[in-house]
Amino acid sequence: MWYLESLYISLKKQYKNVSNLKEIVPYSNYQLKENLAHLLYLKQNYNEAKNVLVELNDGAFKEDLSAKLQAAIDHRKANTNSFTFTSTTVTNTPTKKPQLGKLLATAVILPLITKAD
């Protein structure tokens, strides 16, 4: 199991998936398939674990892991939060700028005119 886990982690860091793992290990080995399904469950890769379980024969292991997978998937769906964002745009009215410009012009020009006289 530790070898399979190490290989899985290594492939995941290389952005590869379970199908790449199947090419490397003797995937026809039934015990390996069980270990892989269990490992994928532990790594919270539930969809891939379900895909591997489909290939297993019916039995206690398959039933137990199927129940755990379904419970984990249901739990994940129940704890999924959704967020919505809204944006608003505020436009400045250009009427205040000319008024401010007029005030500045008269405040600066009037004293200059009186000094010039």
PDB file of N, CA, C and O in Angstrom, residues 9-83:
ATOM      1  N   ILE A   9       1.105   9.762  -5.272  1.00  0.00           N
ATOM      2  CA  ILE A   9       1.513  11.127  -4.928  1.00  0.00           C
ATOM      3  C   ILE A   9       2.471  11.674  -5.976  1.00  0.00           C
ATOM      4  O   ILE A   9       2.366  12.827  -6.403  1.00  0.00           O
ATOM      5  N   SER A  10       3.393  10.840  -6.400  1.00  0.00           N
ATOM      6  CA  SER A  10       4.360  11.253  -7.422  1.00  0.00           C
ATOM      7  C   SER A  10       3.670  11.612  -8.726  1.00  0.00           C
ATOM      8  O   SER A  10       3.980  12.638  -9.347  1.00  0.00           O
ATOM      9  N   LEU A  11       2.733  10.792  -9.156  1.00  0.00           N
ATOM     10  CA  LEU A  11       2.014  11.072 -10.398  1.00  0.00           C
ATOM     11  C   LEU A  11       1.128  12.305 -10.269  1.00  0.00           C
ATOM     12  O   LEU A  11       0.996  13.084 -11.212  1.00  0.00           O
ATOM     13  N   LYS A  12       0.543  12.491  -9.118  1.00  0.00           N
ATOM     14  CA  LYS A  12      -0.322  13.652  -8.912  1.00  0.00           C
ATOM     15  C   LYS A  12       0.483  14.947  -8.995  1.00  0.00           C
ATOM     16  O   LYS A  12       0.024  15.940  -9.551  1.00  0.00           O
ATOM     17  N   LYS A  13       1.701  14.927  -8.479  1.00  0.00           N
ATOM     18  CA  LYS A  13       2.564  16.111  -8.565  1.00  0.00           C
ATOM     19  C   LYS A  13       2.977  16.392 -10.005  1.00  0.00           C
ATOM     20  O   LYS A  13       3.344  17.512 -10.331  1.00  0.00           O
ATOM     21  N   GLN A  14       2.929  15.376 -10.844  1.00  0.00           N
ATOM     22  CA  GLN A  14       3.238  15.546 -12.259  1.00  0.00           C
ATOM     23  C   GLN A  14       1.974  15.846 -13.071  1.00  0.00           C
ATOM     24  O   GLN A  14       1.998  15.817 -14.295  1.00  0.00           O
ATOM     25  N   TYR A  15       0.876  16.113 -12.374  1.00  0.00           N
ATOM     26  CA  TYR A  15      -0.426  16.419 -12.992  1.00  0.00           C
ATOM     27  C   TYR A  15      -0.922  15.270 -13.868  1.00  0.00           C
ATOM     28  O   TYR A  15      -1.504  15.488 -14.919  1.00  0.00           O
ATOM     29  N   LYS A  16      -0.686  14.056 -13.393  1.00  0.00           N
ATOM     30  CA  LYS A  16      -1.184  12.882 -14.098  1.00  0.00           C
ATOM     31  C   LYS A  16      -2.312  12.279 -13.269  1.00  0.00           C
ATOM     32  O   LYS A  16      -2.458  12.550 -12.091  1.00  0.00           O
ATOM     33  N   ASN A  17      -3.098  11.426 -13.899  1.00  0.00           N
ATOM     34  CA  ASN A  17      -4.253  10.869 -13.195  1.00  0.00           C
ATOM     35  C   ASN A  17      -4.130   9.363 -13.008  1.00  0.00           C
ATOM     36  O   ASN A  17      -3.101   8.767 -13.293  1.00  0.00           O
ATOM     37  N   VAL A  18      -5.214   8.772 -12.568  1.00  0.00           N
ATOM     38  CA  VAL A  18      -5.210   7.348 -12.220  1.00  0.00           C
ATOM     39  C   VAL A  18      -4.969   6.475 -13.445  1.00  0.00           C
ATOM     40  O   VAL A  18      -4.363   5.413 -13.333  1.00  0.00           O
ATOM     41  N   SER A  19      -5.400   6.900 -14.601  1.00  0.00           N
ATOM     42  CA  SER A  19      -5.176   6.079 -15.797  1.00  0.00           C
ATOM     43  C   SER A  19      -3.677   5.913 -16.072  1.00  0.00           C
ATOM     44  O   SER A  19      -3.248   4.865 -16.542  1.00  0.00           O
ATOM     45  N   ASN A  20      -2.887   6.941 -15.722  1.00  0.00           N
ATOM     46  CA  ASN A  20      -1.434   6.801 -15.852  1.00  0.00           C
ATOM     47  C   ASN A  20      -0.890   5.793 -14.843  1.00  0.00           C
ATOM     48  O   ASN A  20       0.056   5.069 -15.126  1.00  0.00           O
ATOM     49  N   LEU A  21      -1.486   5.752 -13.695  1.00  0.00           N
ATOM     50  CA  LEU A  21      -1.074   4.805 -12.657  1.00  0.00           C
ATOM     51  C   LEU A  21      -1.372   3.377 -13.107  1.00  0.00           C
ATOM     52  O   LEU A  21      -0.567   2.471 -12.877  1.00  0.00           O
ATOM     53  N   LYS A  22      -2.486   3.193 -13.766  1.00  0.00           N
ATOM     54  CA  LYS A  22      -2.876   1.867 -14.246  1.00  0.00           C
ATOM     55  C   LYS A  22      -1.870   1.311 -15.251  1.00  0.00           C
ATOM     56  O   LYS A  22      -1.716   0.105 -15.379  1.00  0.00           O
ATOM     57  N   GLU A  23      -1.207   2.201 -15.964  1.00  0.00           N
ATOM     58  CA  GLU A  23      -0.222   1.768 -16.958  1.00  0.00           C
ATOM     59  C   GLU A  23       1.080   1.311 -16.313  1.00  0.00           C
ATOM     60  O   GLU A  23       1.839   0.554 -16.903  1.00  0.00           O
ATOM     61  N   ILE A  24       1.354   1.772 -15.090  1.00  0.00           N
ATOM     62  CA  ILE A  24       2.636   1.500 -14.437  1.00  0.00           C
ATOM     63  C   ILE A  24       2.584   0.245 -13.576  1.00  0.00           C
ATOM     64  O   ILE A  24       3.524  -0.531 -13.548  1.00  0.00           O
ATOM     65  N   VAL A  25       1.503   0.038 -12.882  1.00  0.00           N
ATOM     66  CA  VAL A  25       1.384  -1.080 -11.930  1.00  0.00           C
ATOM     67  C   VAL A  25       0.667  -2.257 -12.593  1.00  0.00           C
ATOM     68  O   VAL A  25      -0.022  -2.084 -13.601  1.00  0.00           O
ATOM     69  N   PRO A  26       0.796  -3.435 -12.025  1.00  0.00           N
ATOM     70  CA  PRO A  26       0.065  -4.599 -12.575  1.00  0.00           C
ATOM     71  C   PRO A  26      -1.420  -4.503 -12.219  1.00  0.00           C
ATOM     72  O   PRO A  26      -1.892  -5.057 -11.213  1.00  0.00           O
ATOM     73  N   TYR A  27      -2.154  -3.755 -13.018  1.00  0.00           N
ATOM     74  CA  TYR A  27      -3.542  -3.424 -12.695  1.00  0.00           C
ATOM     75  C   TYR A  27      -4.477  -4.625 -12.730  1.00  0.00           C
ATOM     76  O   TYR A  27      -5.576  -4.557 -12.216  1.00  0.00           O
ATOM     77  N   SER A  28      -4.065  -5.711 -13.278  1.00  0.00           N
ATOM     78  CA  SER A  28      -4.917  -6.906 -13.299  1.00  0.00           C
ATOM     79  C   SER A  28      -4.983  -7.581 -11.933  1.00  0.00           C
ATOM     80  O   SER A  28      -5.851  -8.416 -11.688  1.00  0.00           O
ATOM     81  N   ASN A  29      -4.086  -7.195 -11.024  1.00  0.00           N
ATOM     82  CA  ASN A  29      -4.056  -7.759  -9.670  1.00  0.00           C
ATOM     83  C   ASN A  29      -5.256  -7.233  -8.875  1.00  0.00           C
ATOM     84  O   ASN A  29      -5.428  -6.028  -8.682  1.00  0.00           O
ATOM     85  N   TYR A  30      -6.083  -8.147  -8.390  1.00  0.00           N
ATOM     86  CA  TYR A  30      -7.317  -7.772  -7.690  1.00  0.00           C
ATOM     87  C   TYR A  30      -7.024  -7.026  -6.390  1.00  0.00           C
ATOM     88  O   TYR A  30      -7.685  -6.040  -6.074  1.00  0.00           O
ATOM     89  N   GLN A  31      -6.047  -7.484  -5.627  1.00  0.00           N
ATOM     90  CA  GLN A  31      -5.690  -6.838  -4.356  1.00  0.00           C
ATOM     91  C   GLN A  31      -5.211  -5.406  -4.598  1.00  0.00           C
ATOM     92  O   GLN A  31      -5.515  -4.505  -3.827  1.00  0.00           O
ATOM     93  N   LEU A  32      -4.482  -5.216  -5.682  1.00  0.00           N
ATOM     94  CA  LEU A  32      -4.019  -3.871  -6.024  1.00  0.00           C
ATOM     95  C   LEU A  32      -5.200  -2.951  -6.315  1.00  0.00           C
ATOM     96  O   LEU A  32      -5.219  -1.792  -5.898  1.00  0.00           O
ATOM     97  N   LYS A  33      -6.213  -3.458  -7.000  1.00  0.00           N
ATOM     98  CA  LYS A  33      -7.400  -2.654  -7.282  1.00  0.00           C
ATOM     99  C   LYS A  33      -8.108  -2.260  -5.980  1.00  0.00           C
ATOM    100  O   LYS A  33      -8.564  -1.122  -5.838  1.00  0.00           O
ATOM    101  N   GLU A  34      -8.209  -3.185  -5.051  1.00  0.00           N
ATOM    102  CA  GLU A  34      -8.824  -2.873  -3.761  1.00  0.00           C
ATOM    103  C   GLU A  34      -8.017  -1.798  -3.033  1.00  0.00           C
ATOM    104  O   GLU A  34      -8.583  -0.844  -2.496  1.00  0.00           O
ATOM    105  N   ASN A  35      -6.696  -1.971  -3.020  1.00  0.00           N
ATOM    106  CA  ASN A  35      -5.839  -0.989  -2.360  1.00  0.00           C
ATOM    107  C   ASN A  35      -5.933   0.385  -3.032  1.00  0.00           C
ATOM    108  O   ASN A  35      -5.950   1.420  -2.359  1.00  0.00           O
ATOM    109  N   LEU A  36      -6.020   0.386  -4.346  1.00  0.00           N
ATOM    110  CA  LEU A  36      -6.131   1.643  -5.070  1.00  0.00           C
ATOM    111  C   LEU A  36      -7.457   2.335  -4.763  1.00  0.00           C
ATOM    112  O   LEU A  36      -7.488   3.548  -4.525  1.00  0.00           O
ATOM    113  N   ALA A  37      -8.527   1.586  -4.733  1.00  0.00           N
ATOM    114  CA  ALA A  37      -9.833   2.168  -4.408  1.00  0.00           C
ATOM    115  C   ALA A  37      -9.809   2.749  -2.998  1.00  0.00           C
ATOM    116  O   ALA A  37     -10.313   3.855  -2.749  1.00  0.00           O
ATOM    117  N   HIS A  38      -9.223   2.017  -2.053  1.00  0.00           N
ATOM    118  CA  HIS A  38      -9.124   2.491  -0.673  1.00  0.00           C
ATOM    119  C   HIS A  38      -8.239   3.737  -0.588  1.00  0.00           C
ATOM    120  O   HIS A  38      -8.560   4.700   0.111  1.00  0.00           O
ATOM    121  N   LEU A  39      -7.126   3.738  -1.300  1.00  0.00           N
ATOM    122  CA  LEU A  39      -6.220   4.886  -1.313  1.00  0.00           C
ATOM    123  C   LEU A  39      -6.910   6.121  -1.889  1.00  0.00           C
ATOM    124  O   LEU A  39      -6.800   7.219  -1.339  1.00  0.00           O
ATOM    125  N   LEU A  40      -7.630   5.946  -2.974  1.00  0.00           N
ATOM    126  CA  LEU A  40      -8.335   7.073  -3.585  1.00  0.00           C
ATOM    127  C   LEU A  40      -9.403   7.629  -2.639  1.00  0.00           C
ATOM    128  O   LEU A  40      -9.628   8.835  -2.586  1.00  0.00           O
ATOM    129  N   TYR A  41     -10.051   6.743  -1.910  1.00  0.00           N
ATOM    130  CA  TYR A  41     -11.021   7.191  -0.901  1.00  0.00           C
ATOM    131  C   TYR A  41     -10.319   8.014   0.176  1.00  0.00           C
ATOM    132  O   TYR A  41     -10.786   9.094   0.543  1.00  0.00           O
ATOM    133  N   LEU A  42      -9.187   7.544   0.653  1.00  0.00           N
ATOM    134  CA  LEU A  42      -8.453   8.262   1.696  1.00  0.00           C
ATOM    135  C   LEU A  42      -7.943   9.614   1.205  1.00  0.00           C
ATOM    136  O   LEU A  42      -7.851  10.571   1.979  1.00  0.00           O
ATOM    137  N   LYS A  43      -7.611   9.697  -0.085  1.00  0.00           N
ATOM    138  CA  LYS A  43      -7.116  10.947  -0.673  1.00  0.00           C
ATOM    139  C   LYS A  43      -8.263  11.842  -1.142  1.00  0.00           C
ATOM    140  O   LYS A  43      -8.046  12.857  -1.779  1.00  0.00           O
ATOM    141  N   GLN A  44      -9.484  11.454  -0.834  1.00  0.00           N
ATOM    142  CA  GLN A  44     -10.701  12.200  -1.162  1.00  0.00           C
ATOM    143  C   GLN A  44     -10.909  12.371  -2.662  1.00  0.00           C
ATOM    144  O   GLN A  44     -11.486  13.337  -3.117  1.00  0.00           O
ATOM    145  N   ASN A  45     -10.431  11.415  -3.411  1.00  0.00           N
ATOM    146  CA  ASN A  45     -10.658  11.377  -4.852  1.00  0.00           C
ATOM    147  C   ASN A  45     -11.807  10.385  -5.086  1.00  0.00           C
ATOM    148  O   ASN A  45     -11.620   9.282  -5.590  1.00  0.00           O
ATOM    149  N   TYR A  46     -12.991  10.816  -4.685  1.00  0.00           N
ATOM    150  CA  TYR A  46     -14.136   9.915  -4.600  1.00  0.00           C
ATOM    151  C   TYR A  46     -14.618   9.405  -5.961  1.00  0.00           C
ATOM    152  O   TYR A  46     -14.986   8.238  -6.081  1.00  0.00           O
ATOM    153  N   ASN A  47     -14.613  10.232  -6.967  1.00  0.00           N
ATOM    154  CA  ASN A  47     -15.100   9.791  -8.276  1.00  0.00           C
ATOM    155  C   ASN A  47     -14.197   8.709  -8.869  1.00  0.00           C
ATOM    156  O   ASN A  47     -14.689   7.723  -9.418  1.00  0.00           O
ATOM    157  N   GLU A  48     -12.897   8.887  -8.749  1.00  0.00           N
ATOM    158  CA  GLU A  48     -11.972   7.868  -9.252  1.00  0.00           C
ATOM    159  C   GLU A  48     -12.102   6.580  -8.438  1.00  0.00           C
ATOM    160  O   GLU A  48     -12.013   5.481  -8.983  1.00  0.00           O
ATOM    161  N   ALA A  49     -12.307   6.722  -7.131  1.00  0.00           N
ATOM    162  CA  ALA A  49     -12.484   5.533  -6.287  1.00  0.00           C
ATOM    163  C   ALA A  49     -13.723   4.754  -6.717  1.00  0.00           C
ATOM    164  O   ALA A  49     -13.704   3.515  -6.772  1.00  0.00           O
ATOM    165  N   LYS A  50     -14.787   5.467  -7.050  1.00  0.00           N
ATOM    166  CA  LYS A  50     -16.001   4.797  -7.525  1.00  0.00           C
ATOM    167  C   LYS A  50     -15.745   4.085  -8.843  1.00  0.00           C
ATOM    168  O   LYS A  50     -16.250   2.976  -9.059  1.00  0.00           O
ATOM    169  N   ASN A  51     -14.945   4.713  -9.714  1.00  0.00           N
ATOM    170  CA  ASN A  51     -14.626   4.083 -10.994  1.00  0.00           C
ATOM    171  C   ASN A  51     -13.843   2.785 -10.807  1.00  0.00           C
ATOM    172  O   ASN A  51     -14.060   1.811 -11.532  1.00  0.00           O
ATOM    173  N   VAL A  52     -12.950   2.762  -9.838  1.00  0.00           N
ATOM    174  CA  VAL A  52     -12.181   1.542  -9.563  1.00  0.00           C
ATOM    175  C   VAL A  52     -13.090   0.493  -8.927  1.00  0.00           C
ATOM    176  O   VAL A  52     -12.991  -0.705  -9.244  1.00  0.00           O
ATOM    177  N   LEU A  53     -13.993   0.923  -8.054  1.00  0.00           N
ATOM    178  CA  LEU A  53     -14.902  -0.026  -7.392  1.00  0.00           C
ATOM    179  C   LEU A  53     -15.794  -0.755  -8.383  1.00  0.00           C
ATOM    180  O   LEU A  53     -16.148  -1.914  -8.158  1.00  0.00           O
ATOM    181  N   VAL A  54     -16.150  -0.111  -9.450  1.00  0.00           N
ATOM    182  CA  VAL A  54     -17.003  -0.741 -10.463  1.00  0.00           C
ATOM    183  C   VAL A  54     -16.334  -2.000 -11.015  1.00  0.00           C
ATOM    184  O   VAL A  54     -17.000  -2.975 -11.344  1.00  0.00           O
ATOM    185  N   GLU A  55     -15.017  -1.980 -11.065  1.00  0.00           N
ATOM    186  CA  GLU A  55     -14.270  -3.109 -11.625  1.00  0.00           C
ATOM    187  C   GLU A  55     -14.112  -4.273 -10.643  1.00  0.00           C
ATOM    188  O   GLU A  55     -13.676  -5.346 -11.036  1.00  0.00           O
ATOM    189  N   LEU A  56     -14.463  -4.054  -9.369  1.00  0.00           N
ATOM    190  CA  LEU A  56     -14.300  -5.103  -8.359  1.00  0.00           C
ATOM    191  C   LEU A  56     -15.521  -6.004  -8.302  1.00  0.00           C
ATOM    192  O   LEU A  56     -16.639  -5.596  -8.638  1.00  0.00           O
ATOM    193  N   ASN A  57     -15.299  -7.236  -7.836  1.00  0.00           N
ATOM    194  CA  ASN A  57     -16.395  -8.182  -7.638  1.00  0.00           C
ATOM    195  C   ASN A  57     -17.202  -7.773  -6.413  1.00  0.00           C
ATOM    196  O   ASN A  57     -16.683  -7.150  -5.482  1.00  0.00           O
ATOM    197  N   ASP A  58     -18.479  -8.133  -6.419  1.00  0.00           N
ATOM    198  CA  ASP A  58     -19.318  -7.839  -5.256  1.00  0.00           C
ATOM    199  C   ASP A  58     -18.787  -8.578  -4.042  1.00  0.00           C
ATOM    200  O   ASP A  58     -18.360  -9.727  -4.134  1.00  0.00           O
ATOM    201  N   GLY A  59     -18.815  -7.898  -2.923  1.00  0.00           N
ATOM    202  CA  GLY A  59     -18.335  -8.497  -1.690  1.00  0.00           C
ATOM    203  C   GLY A  59     -18.391  -7.478  -0.572  1.00  0.00           C
ATOM    204  O   GLY A  59     -18.846  -6.342  -0.750  1.00  0.00           O
ATOM    205  N   ALA A  60     -17.914  -7.880   0.587  1.00  0.00           N
ATOM    206  CA  ALA A  60     -17.969  -7.025   1.769  1.00  0.00           C
ATOM    207  C   ALA A  60     -17.132  -5.758   1.590  1.00  0.00           C
ATOM    208  O   ALA A  60     -17.559  -4.653   1.957  1.00  0.00           O
ATOM    209  N   PHE A  61     -15.949  -5.903   1.000  1.00  0.00           N
ATOM    210  CA  PHE A  61     -15.087  -4.744   0.808  1.00  0.00           C
ATOM    211  C   PHE A  61     -15.756  -3.721  -0.097  1.00  0.00           C
ATOM    212  O   PHE A  61     -15.783  -2.525   0.195  1.00  0.00           O
ATOM    213  N   LYS A  62     -16.304  -4.191  -1.204  1.00  0.00           N
ATOM    214  CA  LYS A  62     -16.936  -3.288  -2.169  1.00  0.00           C
ATOM    215  C   LYS A  62     -18.154  -2.599  -1.553  1.00  0.00           C
ATOM    216  O   LYS A  62     -18.338  -1.395  -1.725  1.00  0.00           O
ATOM    217  N   GLU A  63     -18.956  -3.343  -0.835  1.00  0.00           N
ATOM    218  CA  GLU A  63     -20.145  -2.753  -0.197  1.00  0.00           C
ATOM    219  C   GLU A  63     -19.752  -1.720   0.845  1.00  0.00           C
ATOM    220  O   GLU A  63     -20.335  -0.634   0.915  1.00  0.00           O
ATOM    221  N   ASP A  64     -18.764  -2.063   1.674  1.00  0.00           N
ATOM    222  CA  ASP A  64     -18.325  -1.160   2.731  1.00  0.00           C
ATOM    223  C   ASP A  64     -17.755   0.133   2.150  1.00  0.00           C
ATOM    224  O   ASP A  64     -18.120   1.237   2.566  1.00  0.00           O
ATOM    225  N   LEU A  65     -16.866   0.002   1.182  1.00  0.00           N
ATOM    226  CA  LEU A  65     -16.252   1.190   0.601  1.00  0.00           C
ATOM    227  C   LEU A  65     -17.267   2.002  -0.205  1.00  0.00           C
ATOM    228  O   LEU A  65     -17.220   3.235  -0.203  1.00  0.00           O
ATOM    229  N   SER A  66     -18.196   1.345  -0.863  1.00  0.00           N
ATOM    230  CA  SER A  66     -19.246   2.060  -1.596  1.00  0.00           C
ATOM    231  C   SER A  66     -20.090   2.907  -0.650  1.00  0.00           C
ATOM    232  O   SER A  66     -20.423   4.061  -0.964  1.00  0.00           O
ATOM    233  N   ALA A  67     -20.421   2.352   0.500  1.00  0.00           N
ATOM    234  CA  ALA A  67     -21.203   3.101   1.495  1.00  0.00           C
ATOM    235  C   ALA A  67     -20.403   4.297   2.020  1.00  0.00           C
ATOM    236  O   ALA A  67     -20.940   5.400   2.165  1.00  0.00           O
ATOM    237  N   LYS A  68     -19.122   4.076   2.283  1.00  0.00           N
ATOM    238  CA  LYS A  68     -18.278   5.182   2.764  1.00  0.00           C
ATOM    239  C   LYS A  68     -18.144   6.277   1.701  1.00  0.00           C
ATOM    240  O   LYS A  68     -18.182   7.462   2.013  1.00  0.00           O
ATOM    241  N   LEU A  69     -17.970   5.858   0.461  1.00  0.00           N
ATOM    242  CA  LEU A  69     -17.850   6.823  -0.624  1.00  0.00           C
ATOM    243  C   LEU A  69     -19.123   7.647  -0.776  1.00  0.00           C
ATOM    244  O   LEU A  69     -19.062   8.872  -0.922  1.00  0.00           O
ATOM    245  N   GLN A  70     -20.247   6.983  -0.736  1.00  0.00           N
ATOM    246  CA  GLN A  70     -21.513   7.692  -0.888  1.00  0.00           C
ATOM    247  C   GLN A  70     -21.734   8.665   0.264  1.00  0.00           C
ATOM    248  O   GLN A  70     -22.182   9.795   0.058  1.00  0.00           O
ATOM    249  N   ALA A  71     -21.394   8.247   1.480  1.00  0.00           N
ATOM    250  CA  ALA A  71     -21.529   9.134   2.637  1.00  0.00           C
ATOM    251  C   ALA A  71     -20.603  10.343   2.504  1.00  0.00           C
ATOM    252  O   ALA A  71     -20.988  11.478   2.808  1.00  0.00           O
ATOM    253  N   ALA A  72     -19.389  10.119   2.026  1.00  0.00           N
ATOM    254  CA  ALA A  72     -18.434  11.218   1.854  1.00  0.00           C
ATOM    255  C   ALA A  72     -18.899  12.183   0.762  1.00  0.00           C
ATOM    256  O   ALA A  72     -18.782  13.403   0.914  1.00  0.00           O
ATOM    257  N   ILE A  73     -19.440  11.647  -0.320  1.00  0.00           N
ATOM    258  CA  ILE A  73     -19.940  12.498  -1.408  1.00  0.00           C
ATOM    259  C   ILE A  73     -21.138  13.311  -0.932  1.00  0.00           C
ATOM    260  O   ILE A  73     -21.229  14.512  -1.198  1.00  0.00           O
ATOM    261  N   ASP A  74     -22.037  12.674  -0.203  1.00  0.00           N
ATOM    262  CA  ASP A  74     -23.194  13.389   0.343  1.00  0.00           C
ATOM    263  C   ASP A  74     -22.764  14.478   1.318  1.00  0.00           C
ATOM    264  O   ASP A  74     -23.306  15.582   1.315  1.00  0.00           O
ATOM    265  N   HIS A  75     -21.785  14.164   2.143  1.00  0.00           N
ATOM    266  CA  HIS A  75     -21.275  15.138   3.113  1.00  0.00           C
ATOM    267  C   HIS A  75     -20.637  16.327   2.392  1.00  0.00           C
ATOM    268  O   HIS A  75     -20.821  17.474   2.787  1.00  0.00           O
ATOM    269  N   ARG A  76     -19.898  16.034   1.346  1.00  0.00           N
ATOM    270  CA  ARG A  76     -19.248  17.108   0.574  1.00  0.00           C
ATOM    271  C   ARG A  76     -20.300  18.010  -0.074  1.00  0.00           C
ATOM    272  O   ARG A  76     -20.169  19.229  -0.080  1.00  0.00           O
ATOM    273  N   LYS A  77     -21.361  17.404  -0.624  1.00  0.00           N
ATOM    274  CA  LYS A  77     -22.423  18.205  -1.245  1.00  0.00           C
ATOM    275  C   LYS A  77     -23.146  19.062  -0.210  1.00  0.00           C
ATOM    276  O   LYS A  77     -23.499  20.203  -0.490  1.00  0.00           O
ATOM    277  N   ALA A  78     -23.355  18.510   0.982  1.00  0.00           N
ATOM    278  CA  ALA A  78     -24.059  19.260   2.029  1.00  0.00           C
ATOM    279  C   ALA A  78     -23.230  20.428   2.538  1.00  0.00           C
ATOM    280  O   ALA A  78     -23.781  21.447   2.960  1.00  0.00           O
ATOM    281  N   ASN A  79     -21.923  20.301   2.501  1.00  0.00           N
ATOM    282  CA  ASN A  79     -21.047  21.351   3.027  1.00  0.00           C
ATOM    283  C   ASN A  79     -20.510  22.285   1.954  1.00  0.00           C
ATOM    284  O   ASN A  79     -19.616  23.071   2.216  1.00  0.00           O
ATOM    285  N   THR A  80     -21.051  22.187   0.770  1.00  0.00           N
ATOM    286  CA  THR A  80     -20.596  23.061  -0.303  1.00  0.00           C
ATOM    287  C   THR A  80     -21.263  24.415  -0.152  1.00  0.00           C
ATOM    288  O   THR A  80     -22.474  24.517  -0.045  1.00  0.00           O
ATOM    289  N   ASN A  81     -20.450  25.442  -0.107  1.00  0.00           N
ATOM    290  CA  ASN A  81     -20.960  26.800  -0.015  1.00  0.00           C
ATOM    291  C   ASN A  81     -20.922  27.433  -1.389  1.00  0.00           C
ATOM    292  O   ASN A  81     -20.000  27.213  -2.165  1.00  0.00           O
ATOM    293  N   SER A  82     -21.931  28.225  -1.658  1.00  0.00           N
ATOM    294  CA  SER A  82     -21.902  28.972  -2.908  1.00  0.00           C
ATOM    295  C   SER A  82     -21.911  30.455  -2.578  1.00  0.00           C
ATOM    296  O   SER A  82     -22.526  30.895  -1.613  1.00  0.00           O
ATOM    297  N   PHE A  83     -21.195  31.182  -3.367  1.00  0.00           N
ATOM    298  CA  PHE A  83     -21.078  32.612  -3.158  1.00  0.00           C
ATOM    299  C   PHE A  83     -21.531  33.334  -4.413  1.00  0.00           C
ATOM    300  O   PHE A  83     -21.277  32.879  -5.520  1.00  0.00           O
TER     301      PHE A  83
END
